Short mmCIF file of C-alpha atoms in Angstrom, two decimals:
data_model
loop_
_atom_site.label_atom_id
_atom_site.label_comp_id
_atom_site.label_asym_id
_atom_site.label_seq_id
_atom_site.Cartn_x
_atom_site.Cartn_y
_atom_site.Cartn_z
CA MET X 1 -17.73 0.89 -15.83
CA ARG X 2 -20.50 0.54 -17.28
CA ARG X 3 -23.24 -2.41 -16.05
CA THR X 4 -25.98 -3.79 -18.64
CA PHE X 5 -28.77 -5.04 -17.06
CA PHE X 6 -31.13 -8.48 -19.04
CA ALA X 7 -34.46 -8.47 -18.32
CA PHE X 8 -34.46 -12.38 -19.54
CA PHE X 9 -31.20 -14.50 -19.22
CA VAL X 10 -28.66 -14.50 -21.93
CA LEU X 11 -25.57 -16.61 -22.21
CA VAL X 12 -22.40 -14.19 -23.89
CA ALA X 13 -20.26 -15.94 -25.85
CA LEU X 14 -15.93 -15.41 -24.87
CA VAL X 15 -13.49 -17.17 -27.07
CA GLY X 16 -13.41 -20.88 -25.56
CA GLN X 17 -15.23 -20.33 -22.72
CA SER X 18 -19.34 -18.79 -21.48
CA VAL X 19 -19.41 -16.71 -18.76
CA ALA X 20 -23.02 -15.12 -18.09
CA GLN X 21 -23.42 -10.88 -17.42
CA ALA X 22 -26.66 -11.74 -15.39
CA ALA X 23 -26.56 -13.75 -12.02
CA LEU X 24 -24.94 -17.36 -11.46
CA LYS X 25 -26.61 -19.68 -9.81
CA ILE X 26 -25.41 -20.56 -6.53
CA SER X 27 -25.25 -24.80 -5.77
CA PRO X 28 -26.23 -26.14 -2.20
CA VAL X 29 -22.09 -26.38 -1.85
CA GLU X 30 -21.14 -22.86 -2.58
CA ARG X 31 -23.89 -22.17 0.22
CA LYS X 32 -22.06 -24.05 2.54
CA PHE X 33 -18.45 -23.34 2.39
CA ALA X 34 -19.36 -19.26 2.25
CA GLU X 35 -21.06 -20.19 5.79
CA GLY X 36 -18.46 -21.21 7.03
CA VAL X 37 -17.32 -17.39 7.89
CA THR X 38 -19.06 -16.22 9.93
CA ALA X 39 -19.18 -12.41 11.90
CA LYS X 40 -18.28 -14.23 15.67
CA GLN X 41 -15.25 -16.40 13.34
CA LEU X 42 -13.75 -13.20 11.94
CA SER X 43 -14.62 -11.05 15.09
CA ASP X 44 -12.34 -13.74 17.07
CA TYR X 45 -9.65 -13.81 15.44
CA LEU X 46 -9.43 -10.28 14.66
CA TYR X 47 -9.49 -9.38 17.87
CA PHE X 48 -5.86 -10.92 18.34
CA VAL X 49 -4.99 -10.16 14.86
CA ALA X 50 -5.36 -6.17 15.78
CA SER X 51 -4.64 -6.75 19.54
CA ASP X 52 -1.42 -4.25 21.04
CA GLU X 53 0.22 -7.39 21.78
CA MET X 54 0.60 -7.65 18.13
CA GLU X 55 2.19 -3.45 18.36
CA GLY X 56 0.54 -2.51 15.53
CA ARG X 57 2.59 -5.44 12.93
CA ASP X 58 5.07 -3.22 10.70
CA THR X 59 7.66 -4.43 8.83
CA PRO X 60 9.81 -6.51 10.22
CA SER X 61 8.02 -6.38 14.14
CA ARG X 62 7.32 -9.28 17.24
CA GLY X 63 4.55 -8.62 16.40
CA LEU X 64 4.29 -9.00 12.71
CA ASP X 65 6.58 -12.38 13.16
CA THR X 66 3.30 -13.50 15.96
CA THR X 67 0.83 -12.88 13.45
CA ALA X 68 2.30 -14.98 10.85
CA LYS X 69 3.13 -18.30 13.29
CA PHE X 70 -0.48 -17.55 14.44
CA ILE X 71 -1.66 -17.96 10.79
CA ALA X 72 1.04 -20.66 9.84
CA MET X 73 -0.24 -22.73 13.36
CA ASN X 74 -4.40 -22.61 12.18
CA LEU X 75 -3.30 -23.66 8.95
CA SER X 76 -1.09 -26.52 9.97
CA ARG X 77 -3.71 -27.99 11.80
CA TRP X 78 -6.16 -27.51 8.70
CA GLY X 79 -4.57 -29.98 6.78
CA PHE X 80 -3.40 -26.87 3.99
CA LYS X 81 0.30 -27.70 1.65
CA PRO X 82 3.11 -25.31 3.32
CA ALA X 83 4.27 -23.35 -0.30
CA GLY X 84 7.16 -21.02 1.65
CA ASP X 85 10.43 -22.77 1.50
CA ASP X 86 12.17 -25.50 2.73
CA GLY X 87 8.99 -27.35 3.35
CA THR X 88 7.26 -24.32 5.64
CA TYR X 89 4.97 -21.47 5.53
CA PHE X 90 6.72 -18.66 5.18
CA GLN X 91 8.91 -17.24 2.61
CA LYS X 92 11.75 -15.22 4.01
CA ILE X 93 12.71 -12.24 3.28
CA ALA X 94 16.13 -10.74 3.69
CA LEU X 95 16.63 -7.06 4.49
CA HIS X 96 19.23 -5.09 5.78
CA ARG X 97 19.44 -1.39 7.04
CA ASP X 98 21.86 0.80 8.11
CA THR X 99 21.56 2.11 10.96
CA ILE X 100 22.55 5.35 11.78
CA ASP X 101 26.02 5.93 13.76
CA ALA X 102 25.28 9.54 15.59
CA THR X 103 28.01 9.53 17.20
CA ALA X 104 29.91 9.44 14.46
CA THR X 105 27.19 11.78 11.91
CA THR X 106 27.70 15.81 11.95
CA VAL X 107 25.97 18.53 10.73
CA THR X 108 28.03 22.38 10.34
CA PHE X 109 26.26 25.61 9.18
CA GLY X 110 28.01 28.40 9.11
CA GLY X 111 31.03 26.74 10.89
CA GLN X 112 28.40 26.45 13.94
CA ALA X 113 27.49 22.44 14.56
CA PHE X 114 23.97 21.19 14.89
CA VAL X 115 23.12 17.89 16.20
CA TYR X 116 21.68 15.46 13.67
CA GLY X 117 18.11 14.47 14.26
CA GLN X 118 17.08 17.28 16.91
CA ASP X 119 18.15 19.85 13.70
CA LEU X 120 18.61 17.53 10.77
CA ILE X 121 16.67 13.94 8.90
CA ARG X 122 18.02 13.28 5.74
CA VAL X 123 15.57 11.97 3.43
CA SER X 124 18.34 11.11 1.14
CA GLU X 125 21.93 11.05 0.95
CA ASN X 126 24.41 10.42 3.43
CA HIS X 127 26.63 13.38 2.45
CA LEU X 128 26.36 16.79 1.67
CA PRO X 129 29.97 18.40 1.41
CA ALA X 130 29.84 22.36 2.29
CA THR X 131 27.18 23.50 -0.14
CA PRO X 132 25.47 27.22 -1.01
CA ILE X 133 21.97 27.83 -0.22
CA VAL X 134 19.26 28.81 -2.76
CA PHE X 135 15.33 29.83 -1.14
CA ALA X 136 12.74 28.88 -3.87
CA GLY X 137 9.48 29.20 -2.31
CA ASN X 138 7.43 26.24 -1.91
CA GLY X 139 9.47 24.05 -5.16
CA TRP X 140 6.56 23.45 -7.15
CA MET X 141 6.79 24.65 -11.42
CA ILE X 142 3.45 24.02 -12.66
CA LYS X 143 2.97 25.41 -15.79
CA SER X 144 -1.16 25.07 -15.87
CA LYS X 145 -1.31 27.52 -12.37
CA SER X 146 2.01 30.06 -14.52
CA LEU X 147 4.11 29.21 -10.98
CA ASP X 148 7.62 29.09 -11.70
CA PRO X 149 9.84 29.67 -8.16
CA TYR X 150 12.88 29.53 -9.74
CA ALA X 151 13.03 32.30 -12.50
CA GLY X 152 16.02 34.49 -12.81
CA LEU X 153 17.43 32.08 -9.94
CA ASP X 154 20.72 30.40 -10.27
CA ILE X 155 20.22 26.54 -8.51
CA LYS X 156 23.39 25.06 -10.07
CA GLY X 157 25.39 23.30 -7.47
CA LYS X 158 23.25 24.70 -5.01
CA LEU X 159 21.32 23.60 -2.00
CA VAL X 160 17.53 24.49 -2.98
CA ALA X 161 16.12 25.42 0.11
CA VAL X 162 11.76 24.86 -0.03
CA LEU X 163 9.47 25.80 2.57
CA SER X 164 7.11 22.39 3.28
CA GLU X 165 2.92 24.05 3.75
CA GLY X 166 1.73 21.09 4.64
CA PRO X 167 1.90 17.60 6.38
CA MET X 168 4.51 15.30 4.69
CA SER X 169 5.08 11.53 4.20
CA SER X 170 7.13 9.10 2.72
CA ARG X 171 5.34 9.36 0.08
CA VAL X 172 5.38 13.48 -0.26
CA ALA X 173 8.28 15.22 1.07
CA VAL X 174 6.91 18.51 -0.16
CA PRO X 175 2.73 18.46 -0.23
CA LEU X 176 1.30 20.13 -3.17
CA PRO X 177 0.92 24.25 -2.22
CA ALA X 178 -2.03 26.31 -1.38
CA GLY X 179 -4.60 26.43 -4.26
CA VAL X 180 -3.28 23.71 -6.53
CA ALA X 181 -4.61 19.98 -7.51
CA GLN X 182 -3.46 17.04 -8.06
CA ALA X 183 -5.68 17.41 -11.48
CA ASP X 184 -3.49 20.92 -11.96
CA LEU X 185 -0.44 18.75 -13.54
CA THR X 186 -1.00 17.83 -17.08
CA GLY X 187 1.19 17.79 -19.12
CA ALA X 188 4.65 15.36 -18.77
CA ARG X 189 6.24 15.95 -15.39
CA GLY X 190 9.75 17.52 -14.90
CA ILE X 191 8.75 19.67 -18.43
CA ASP X 192 4.87 21.09 -17.52
CA TRP X 193 5.56 20.47 -14.42
CA ALA X 194 8.16 19.17 -11.40
CA ASP X 195 8.40 19.31 -7.60
CA PRO X 196 11.24 21.03 -5.70
CA VAL X 197 13.26 17.43 -5.39
CA THR X 198 12.79 16.29 -9.87
CA TYR X 199 13.10 20.19 -10.76
CA GLY X 200 16.54 20.64 -8.68
CA ARG X 201 18.16 17.34 -9.98
CA THR X 202 16.75 17.63 -13.36
CA HIS X 203 17.85 21.27 -13.37
CA GLY X 204 21.75 20.99 -11.47
CA ALA X 205 21.07 21.33 -7.60
CA ALA X 206 23.32 19.41 -5.60
CA GLY X 207 19.98 19.22 -3.17
CA VAL X 208 16.84 20.06 -1.37
CA VAL X 209 16.76 21.13 2.51
CA ILE X 210 12.72 21.36 3.41
CA LEU X 211 11.79 24.19 5.42
CA PRO X 212 9.75 23.23 8.20
CA SER X 213 5.78 24.35 8.45
CA LYS X 214 4.24 23.77 11.63
CA TRP X 215 2.85 20.77 11.23
CA ALA X 216 6.73 19.32 10.28
CA ALA X 217 7.83 21.12 13.72
CA GLU X 218 4.54 19.90 15.16
CA ASN X 219 5.75 16.13 14.60
CA TRP X 220 9.30 16.05 14.06
CA ASN X 221 9.42 12.84 16.00
CA VAL X 222 7.17 11.53 13.37
CA LEU X 223 9.55 12.70 10.25
CA LEU X 224 12.72 11.09 13.15
CA GLY X 225 10.48 7.81 12.44
CA GLN X 226 10.12 8.11 8.62
CA PHE X 227 13.13 8.85 7.90
CA ALA X 228 16.49 8.89 9.99
CA ARG X 229 16.56 5.73 11.52
CA GLY X 230 17.82 4.22 8.96
CA ARG X 231 17.42 3.47 5.21
CA LEU X 232 15.42 -0.20 5.58
CA VAL X 233 15.53 -1.65 2.25
CA VAL X 234 14.87 -5.68 0.61
CA ASP X 235 18.11 -7.22 0.30
CA LYS X 236 16.71 -8.03 -3.39
CA PHE X 237 15.54 -5.26 -4.57
CA GLN X 238 18.79 -3.70 -4.68
CA THR X 239 20.59 -2.95 -8.04
CA ALA X 240 24.36 -1.08 -8.36
CA PRO X 241 24.55 2.74 -6.42
CA ALA X 242 23.09 5.24 -8.76
CA ALA X 243 26.96 6.48 -8.17
CA SER X 244 28.55 3.84 -9.96
CA ALA X 245 25.94 4.31 -13.26
CA GLY X 246 27.36 8.13 -13.75
CA ALA X 247 24.55 9.63 -11.99
CA THR X 248 25.16 12.78 -9.61
CA PRO X 249 24.28 11.65 -6.04
CA PHE X 250 20.68 14.26 -4.94
CA ALA X 251 20.60 15.23 -1.73
CA VAL X 252 17.01 15.61 0.72
CA ALA X 253 17.02 16.71 3.64
CA ILE X 254 15.06 18.16 6.74
CA ALA X 255 15.73 21.20 9.04
CA SER X 256 14.25 22.23 11.84
CA PRO X 257 13.32 25.12 13.31
CA LYS X 258 16.28 26.31 14.48
CA LEU X 259 18.09 25.44 12.60
CA ALA X 260 16.02 26.83 9.54
CA ASN X 261 16.34 29.71 11.74
CA ALA X 262 19.71 30.23 11.27
CA ILE X 263 20.42 29.76 8.06
CA PHE X 264 18.16 32.72 6.67
CA ALA X 265 19.49 34.93 10.80
CA GLY X 266 20.58 38.53 9.04
CA GLU X 267 19.44 37.72 5.41
CA THR X 268 16.59 40.34 4.07
CA GLY X 269 14.06 37.39 3.63
CA ASP X 270 12.59 34.86 6.01
CA PRO X 271 10.70 32.16 4.60
CA MET X 272 10.43 31.50 8.94
CA SER X 273 8.20 34.62 8.66
CA GLY X 274 6.11 34.45 5.88
CA TYR X 275 8.09 35.52 2.94
CA ALA X 276 7.91 34.04 -0.10
CA THR X 277 9.97 35.10 -2.56
CA SER X 278 12.60 33.25 -4.22
CA PHE X 279 16.52 34.81 -3.71
CA THR X 280 19.82 33.06 -2.75
CA LEU X 281 21.57 33.78 0.23
CA THR X 282 24.66 34.93 1.57
CA PRO X 283 27.32 32.73 -0.61
CA SER X 284 30.02 32.32 2.31
CA LYS X 285 26.40 31.00 3.74
CA ALA X 286 26.52 26.88 4.14
CA LEU X 287 25.72 23.42 4.80
CA SER X 288 27.45 20.30 5.28
CA TYR X 289 26.54 17.08 6.77
CA MET X 290 27.73 13.35 6.91
CA VAL X 291 25.87 10.26 7.88
CA ALA X 292 27.96 7.65 9.51
CA THR X 293 25.42 4.50 9.17
CA LYS X 294 26.81 0.73 10.32
CA PRO X 295 24.65 -2.24 8.66
CA GLU X 296 21.58 -3.76 10.97
CA VAL X 297 20.10 -7.66 9.15
CA LEU X 298 16.71 -8.06 9.87
CA SER X 299 14.45 -10.99 8.14
CA THR X 300 10.81 -10.91 7.65
CA GLN X 301 8.17 -13.00 5.99
CA ASN X 302 5.53 -13.39 3.58
CA VAL X 303 3.12 -16.72 4.40
CA VAL X 304 1.85 -18.89 1.74
CA ALA X 305 -0.54 -22.11 1.43
CA VAL X 306 -2.15 -24.40 -0.73
CA TRP X 307 -5.22 -25.91 -0.68
CA GLU X 308 -4.40 -29.00 -3.83
CA GLY X 309 -7.80 -29.74 -5.95
CA SER X 310 -9.35 -32.83 -6.45
CA ASP X 311 -9.64 -32.45 -10.59
CA PRO X 312 -6.32 -34.94 -11.86
CA LYS X 313 -5.71 -32.15 -14.85
CA LEU X 314 -6.88 -28.79 -12.90
CA LYS X 315 -5.87 -29.02 -9.70
CA ASP X 316 -2.51 -27.94 -11.31
CA GLU X 317 -4.10 -24.51 -11.82
CA MET X 318 -4.19 -22.15 -8.93
CA VAL X 319 -6.48 -19.40 -7.61
CA ALA X 320 -4.89 -17.22 -5.99
CA ILE X 321 -6.55 -14.87 -2.28
CA GLY X 322 -4.05 -12.65 -0.75
CA ALA X 323 -4.17 -9.73 2.02
CA HIS X 324 -1.09 -8.46 3.38
CA TYR X 325 -0.94 -8.75 7.13
CA ASP X 326 1.24 -6.03 8.31
CA HIS X 327 -0.05 -2.61 9.38
CA ILE X 328 2.39 0.45 10.33
CA GLY X 329 3.32 0.25 13.69
CA ILE X 330 3.45 1.63 17.25
CA SER X 331 3.45 5.86 16.14
CA LEU X 332 7.01 7.83 17.24
CA ASN X 333 4.76 10.92 17.75
CA PRO X 334 4.66 11.12 22.07
CA SER X 335 1.99 13.14 22.38
CA LEU X 336 -0.72 10.92 21.32
CA PRO X 337 -2.34 8.90 24.14
CA ASP X 338 -2.56 5.58 21.85
CA ARG X 339 0.20 5.02 19.78
CA ILE X 340 -0.55 2.04 18.14
CA ASN X 341 -1.92 1.37 15.28
CA ASN X 342 -3.76 -1.67 15.48
CA GLY X 343 -4.56 -1.43 12.59
CA ALA X 344 -7.84 -3.84 12.86
CA ASP X 345 -9.28 -2.64 8.84
CA ASP X 346 -5.77 -1.77 7.20
CA ASP X 347 -5.59 -5.02 6.62
CA GLY X 348 -6.28 -7.16 9.53
CA SER X 349 -9.64 -7.44 8.10
CA GLY X 350 -8.37 -8.66 4.63
CA THR X 351 -6.11 -10.73 6.46
CA VAL X 352 -9.09 -12.72 8.32
CA SER X 353 -11.01 -12.97 5.94
CA VAL X 354 -8.25 -14.92 3.98
CA LEU X 355 -8.43 -17.08 7.31
CA SER X 356 -11.37 -17.49 7.81
CA ILE X 357 -11.85 -18.45 3.79
CA ALA X 358 -9.40 -21.13 4.17
CA GLU X 359 -11.11 -22.58 7.48
CA ALA X 360 -14.34 -23.43 5.34
CA LEU X 361 -12.81 -23.98 2.35
CA ALA X 362 -11.36 -27.19 4.53
CA GLN X 363 -14.90 -28.59 5.78
CA VAL X 364 -16.08 -29.34 2.53
CA PRO X 365 -14.89 -31.42 -0.77
CA ARG X 366 -12.59 -30.28 -2.65
CA PRO X 367 -12.54 -28.00 -5.13
CA LYS X 368 -11.39 -28.62 -8.65
CA ARG X 369 -8.35 -26.95 -9.00
CA SER X 370 -6.33 -25.85 -6.17
CA VAL X 371 -6.11 -22.53 -4.45
CA LEU X 372 -3.11 -20.67 -3.91
CA PHE X 373 -3.14 -18.67 -0.30
CA VAL X 374 -0.42 -15.61 0.22
CA TRP X 375 -0.35 -13.72 3.21
CA HIS X 376 1.59 -10.86 2.65
CA CYS X 377 3.95 -8.39 4.32
CA GLY X 378 5.55 -5.22 4.01
CA GLU X 379 2.36 -4.07 1.78
CA GLU X 380 2.75 -0.41 4.37
CA LYS X 381 5.99 -0.20 3.18
CA GLY X 382 5.78 -0.70 -0.80
CA LEU X 383 4.48 -3.86 -1.71
CA TRP X 384 6.77 -5.67 -0.90
CA GLY X 385 5.36 -9.19 0.26
CA SER X 386 4.03 -8.93 -3.10
CA GLU X 387 6.19 -7.49 -5.31
CA TYR X 388 8.99 -10.09 -4.02
CA PHE X 389 6.42 -12.75 -4.19
CA ASN X 390 6.31 -12.49 -8.40
CA LYS X 391 9.72 -11.61 -8.55
CA PHE X 392 10.57 -14.67 -6.35
CA PRO X 393 7.74 -17.28 -6.48
CA THR X 394 7.88 -20.16 -4.18
CA VAL X 395 4.92 -21.88 -6.71
CA ASP X 396 4.88 -21.92 -10.65
CA VAL X 397 2.82 -18.46 -10.69
CA LYS X 398 2.11 -19.20 -14.37
CA LYS X 399 -0.58 -22.15 -13.36
CA VAL X 400 -2.54 -18.84 -11.58
CA VAL X 401 -4.86 -18.53 -12.66
CA ALA X 402 -6.83 -14.78 -11.29
CA GLN X 403 -5.75 -12.85 -7.96
CA LEU X 404 -8.88 -12.30 -5.42
CA ASN X 405 -7.11 -8.81 -3.68
CA ILE X 406 -9.31 -8.41 0.70
CA ASP X 407 -7.62 -5.55 1.75
CA MET X 408 -10.12 -3.35 4.03
CA ILE X 409 -13.69 -5.19 4.01
CA GLY X 410 -14.61 -4.55 7.68
CA ARG X 411 -15.19 -0.18 8.01
CA SER X 412 -18.83 0.71 6.97
CA LYS X 413 -20.54 4.37 7.23
CA LYS X 414 -23.83 4.55 9.29
CA ALA X 415 -26.61 6.95 8.70
CA GLY X 416 -25.97 10.59 10.31
CA ASP X 417 -22.28 10.09 9.48
CA THR X 418 -20.79 13.43 9.79
CA GLU X 419 -17.94 12.68 9.79
CA PRO X 420 -15.61 15.07 6.61
CA LYS X 421 -13.03 11.95 6.41
CA ASP X 422 -15.81 9.62 6.12
CA LYS X 423 -17.44 10.96 3.13
CA ASP X 424 -16.13 8.30 0.79
CA LEU X 425 -16.36 5.18 3.28
CA SER X 426 -18.86 3.12 1.59
CA GLY X 427 -21.91 1.55 3.36
CA GLU X 428 -23.06 -1.00 5.82
CA ASN X 429 -24.28 -3.00 1.65
CA ALA X 430 -21.62 -1.86 -0.47
CA ILE X 431 -18.40 -2.65 -0.75
CA TYR X 432 -15.71 -0.45 -3.55
CA VAL X 433 -14.90 -3.57 -6.01
CA ILE X 434 -11.71 -2.33 -7.99
CA GLY X 435 -10.26 -3.81 -11.45
CA LYS X 436 -12.33 -6.45 -12.16
CA ASP X 437 -12.28 -5.58 -15.90
CA MET X 438 -9.63 -4.02 -16.55
CA MET X 439 -7.19 -7.42 -17.67
CA SER X 440 -10.09 -10.54 -18.47
CA SER X 441 -14.18 -10.16 -19.36
CA THR X 442 -14.34 -13.56 -18.04
CA LEU X 443 -13.39 -12.37 -14.65
CA GLY X 444 -15.01 -9.33 -14.64
CA ASN X 445 -18.67 -10.70 -15.88
CA LEU X 446 -18.19 -13.78 -13.45
CA VAL X 447 -17.35 -11.59 -10.34
CA SER X 448 -20.56 -9.82 -10.97
CA GLY X 449 -22.69 -12.40 -11.66
CA VAL X 450 -21.47 -14.18 -8.67
CA ASN X 451 -22.79 -10.64 -6.39
CA ALA X 452 -25.60 -10.94 -7.90
CA GLY X 453 -26.09 -14.35 -7.59
CA TYR X 454 -25.75 -13.80 -3.58
CA LEU X 455 -26.37 -11.02 -1.48
CA LYS X 456 -26.34 -8.50 -4.81
CA LEU X 457 -24.34 -5.97 -2.50
CA ASP X 458 -23.95 -2.63 -4.27
CA TYR X 459 -20.75 -2.96 -5.86
CA ASP X 460 -18.80 0.18 -6.53
CA THR X 461 -16.48 0.62 -9.45
CA ARG X 462 -15.78 4.12 -9.30
CA TYR X 463 -12.71 3.36 -8.19
CA ASP X 464 -12.13 1.43 -12.16
CA ASP X 465 -10.40 4.27 -13.51
CA PRO X 466 -6.30 4.47 -14.68
CA LYS X 467 -6.79 8.19 -13.92
CA ASP X 468 -8.09 7.74 -10.53
CA PRO X 469 -6.66 11.04 -8.94
CA ASN X 470 -6.16 8.48 -5.38
CA ARG X 471 -4.30 6.00 -7.94
CA PHE X 472 -5.79 2.93 -5.37
CA PHE X 473 -5.13 0.64 -8.14
CA PHE X 474 -1.27 1.15 -7.07
CA ARG X 475 -1.84 1.57 -3.53
CA SER X 476 -2.26 -2.83 -2.56
CA ASP X 477 -0.96 -6.16 -3.86
CA HIS X 478 -2.74 -7.06 -6.35
CA PHE X 479 -0.50 -4.37 -8.43
CA ASN X 480 2.22 -7.22 -8.48
CA TYR X 481 -0.02 -10.04 -9.74
CA ALA X 482 -2.05 -7.43 -12.52
CA LEU X 483 2.59 -6.40 -13.67
CA ASN X 484 2.52 -10.51 -13.97
CA GLY X 485 -0.22 -10.98 -16.37
CA ILE X 486 -2.68 -12.34 -14.21
CA PRO X 487 -6.06 -11.06 -13.69
CA ILE X 488 -7.13 -9.53 -10.07
CA THR X 489 -10.03 -7.86 -8.68
CA PHE X 490 -9.48 -5.80 -5.00
CA TRP X 491 -11.97 -5.84 -2.36
CA PHE X 492 -12.21 -2.33 -0.28
CA ASP X 493 -14.18 -0.66 2.03
CA GLY X 494 -12.61 2.97 1.18
CA VAL X 495 -10.60 5.32 3.04
CA HIS X 496 -12.18 6.80 6.63
CA VAL X 497 -11.29 8.95 9.52
CA ASP X 498 -9.55 5.99 11.74
CA TYR X 499 -7.01 5.45 8.15
CA HIS X 500 -3.24 4.64 8.68
CA GLN X 501 -4.58 5.83 13.14
CA PRO X 502 -4.61 4.68 16.15
CA GLY X 503 -8.47 4.37 16.10
CA ASP X 504 -8.57 1.40 13.61
CA GLU X 505 -9.26 -0.85 16.40
CA PRO X 506 -11.00 -4.04 16.49
CA GLN X 507 -14.59 -2.71 18.26
CA LYS X 508 -15.31 -0.29 15.38
CA ILE X 509 -15.19 -3.27 12.78
CA ASP X 510 -19.01 -3.77 11.51
CA TYR X 511 -18.40 -7.76 11.43
CA ASN X 512 -21.55 -8.47 9.08
CA LYS X 513 -20.70 -6.27 6.41
CA MET X 514 -16.68 -8.22 6.72
CA GLU X 515 -19.68 -11.53 6.52
CA LYS X 516 -21.40 -10.64 3.71
CA VAL X 517 -18.17 -9.54 1.52
CA ALA X 518 -16.12 -12.02 2.14
CA ARG X 519 -19.03 -14.70 1.74
CA THR X 520 -19.48 -13.51 -1.69
CA ILE X 521 -15.44 -12.82 -2.12
CA ALA X 522 -15.57 -16.77 -1.52
CA ILE X 523 -18.00 -18.02 -3.55
CA THR X 524 -16.41 -16.05 -6.42
CA LEU X 525 -13.08 -17.91 -5.50
CA TRP X 526 -15.00 -21.24 -5.88
CA LYS X 527 -16.31 -20.70 -8.94
CA LEU X 528 -13.20 -19.70 -10.82
CA THR X 529 -11.65 -22.51 -9.25
CA ASP X 530 -14.81 -24.92 -10.90
CA MET X 531 -13.76 -23.39 -14.34
CA LYS X 532 -14.21 -25.66 -17.45
CA ASP X 533 -10.69 -23.04 -18.30
CA ARG X 534 -8.82 -20.77 -16.65
CA PRO X 535 -10.02 -16.62 -17.53
CA LYS X 536 -9.34 -15.33 -20.41
CA ILE X 537 -7.16 -12.03 -20.94
CA ASP X 538 -8.67 -10.51 -23.43
CA LYS X 539 -7.86 -6.75 -21.96
CA GLN X 540 -3.51 -4.71 -21.78
CA LEU X 541 -3.97 -3.67 -18.60
CA PRO X 542 -3.73 0.56 -18.97
CA PRO X 543 -0.03 2.02 -20.07
CA GLU X 544 -1.73 4.54 -16.70
CA LEU X 545 -1.51 0.60 -14.53
CA THR X 546 2.15 -0.91 -15.34
CA GLN X 547 3.78 1.67 -13.29
CA ARG X 548 3.81 2.74 -10.03
#
């Protein structure tokens, strides 16, 4: 990201408005507003939101609901207008989960019965008829690395067994093979490179069964929690089943060491013993499973409020500010001494920063434009809350002039920190800023100008790259606002050693840094409410940033 420095004060004329790229003057009212956000206040709120009693704020959960009620209670005390459903602060989201009925679920291989959940976990498709198996190494086809485990292998109508070589997650079921980086995946997916599921689906396989690595064997309960407790979905996001559209079902499952050893018993090659060459197993061997489910009706909510502006005309427009108040809940790994993922930084820090900004706003004269506050649920499930709000808004989103997203601003890298997982954590006076210049030069200049005229934080824009291999632009709620044509800015402290771990606790937060960042965002919010014209959108989102 290029930055321009001026020896003298220069105004840059834009169409219909003028915004200074250099430091902006901060008024006494703006300073008073920002100073209403304090480290003590942030700490008090965060020790509640990220307490063990909130149980990691999974979506949905009792802890998340309690946090939502805590936010709404304070909004009501401070006089905020409810902007959810039916005059409340809550935008309700209907969910359902197909809970697995263990008594009616079966797994069979070679005529022998296995136990679902102990021996096999299905990732997709509830039914796999008896299907013969082929082994395809690590399953990744990557032309740039001359990798093609399918050469000479007939996979049509077969179940492709692949060996996972590392940690699996709900986003990455089969990690890249050793020695391959994300940068090696050049060209078109499915043509120049393909993960096992993509390759199998496009080449007529019946499905993929993932053989367990040492990591998978040691973390079986974690995988069970991610994939096998039942499929949780947002009702309004569901479309007609793929099968009704003529698509072929594609099964994906994870085998335990016990099942994997049974599959390769008596075969010439045994991947569980280090054999990596592709081959076809004995044709008479076949794996089948039938996962029976029963429906469970659930719900969750976004928390939505409006602080009405004072200008008779401009108050019809809104500046949006938000954070996700959910986290990942309680770990299912029984070996952990502490299983509660408190999510103090992710995103308790954003949750309470937005709450503190709301409290401070209620203590000063009203700004000209209105301010829309949204605490999103389900971000950790795939940006559910922000997607739902943008698709089914409770306010007129066309009146939203910009969205400011706070997701992880509470941690800092201290001097002498040699922890490898903290290598990209921002320092005590630094924060990553993403997206400010993606759609609106006006917004970008204003965000930079406020910082230059106020606390002069180190705004690090290294992730403001459409080709960022971390894909941070896609990984928080601002993404859905940007897709909806609303210019955004995202503040983020960087991944650290406690990211998505039980160690993300409130006593590890740098509250002084959090105060500085939140105060800077507060003044940025105020400046946006005070502009004569809404930020002009003068850029299109790069094509790489329009699909997750």
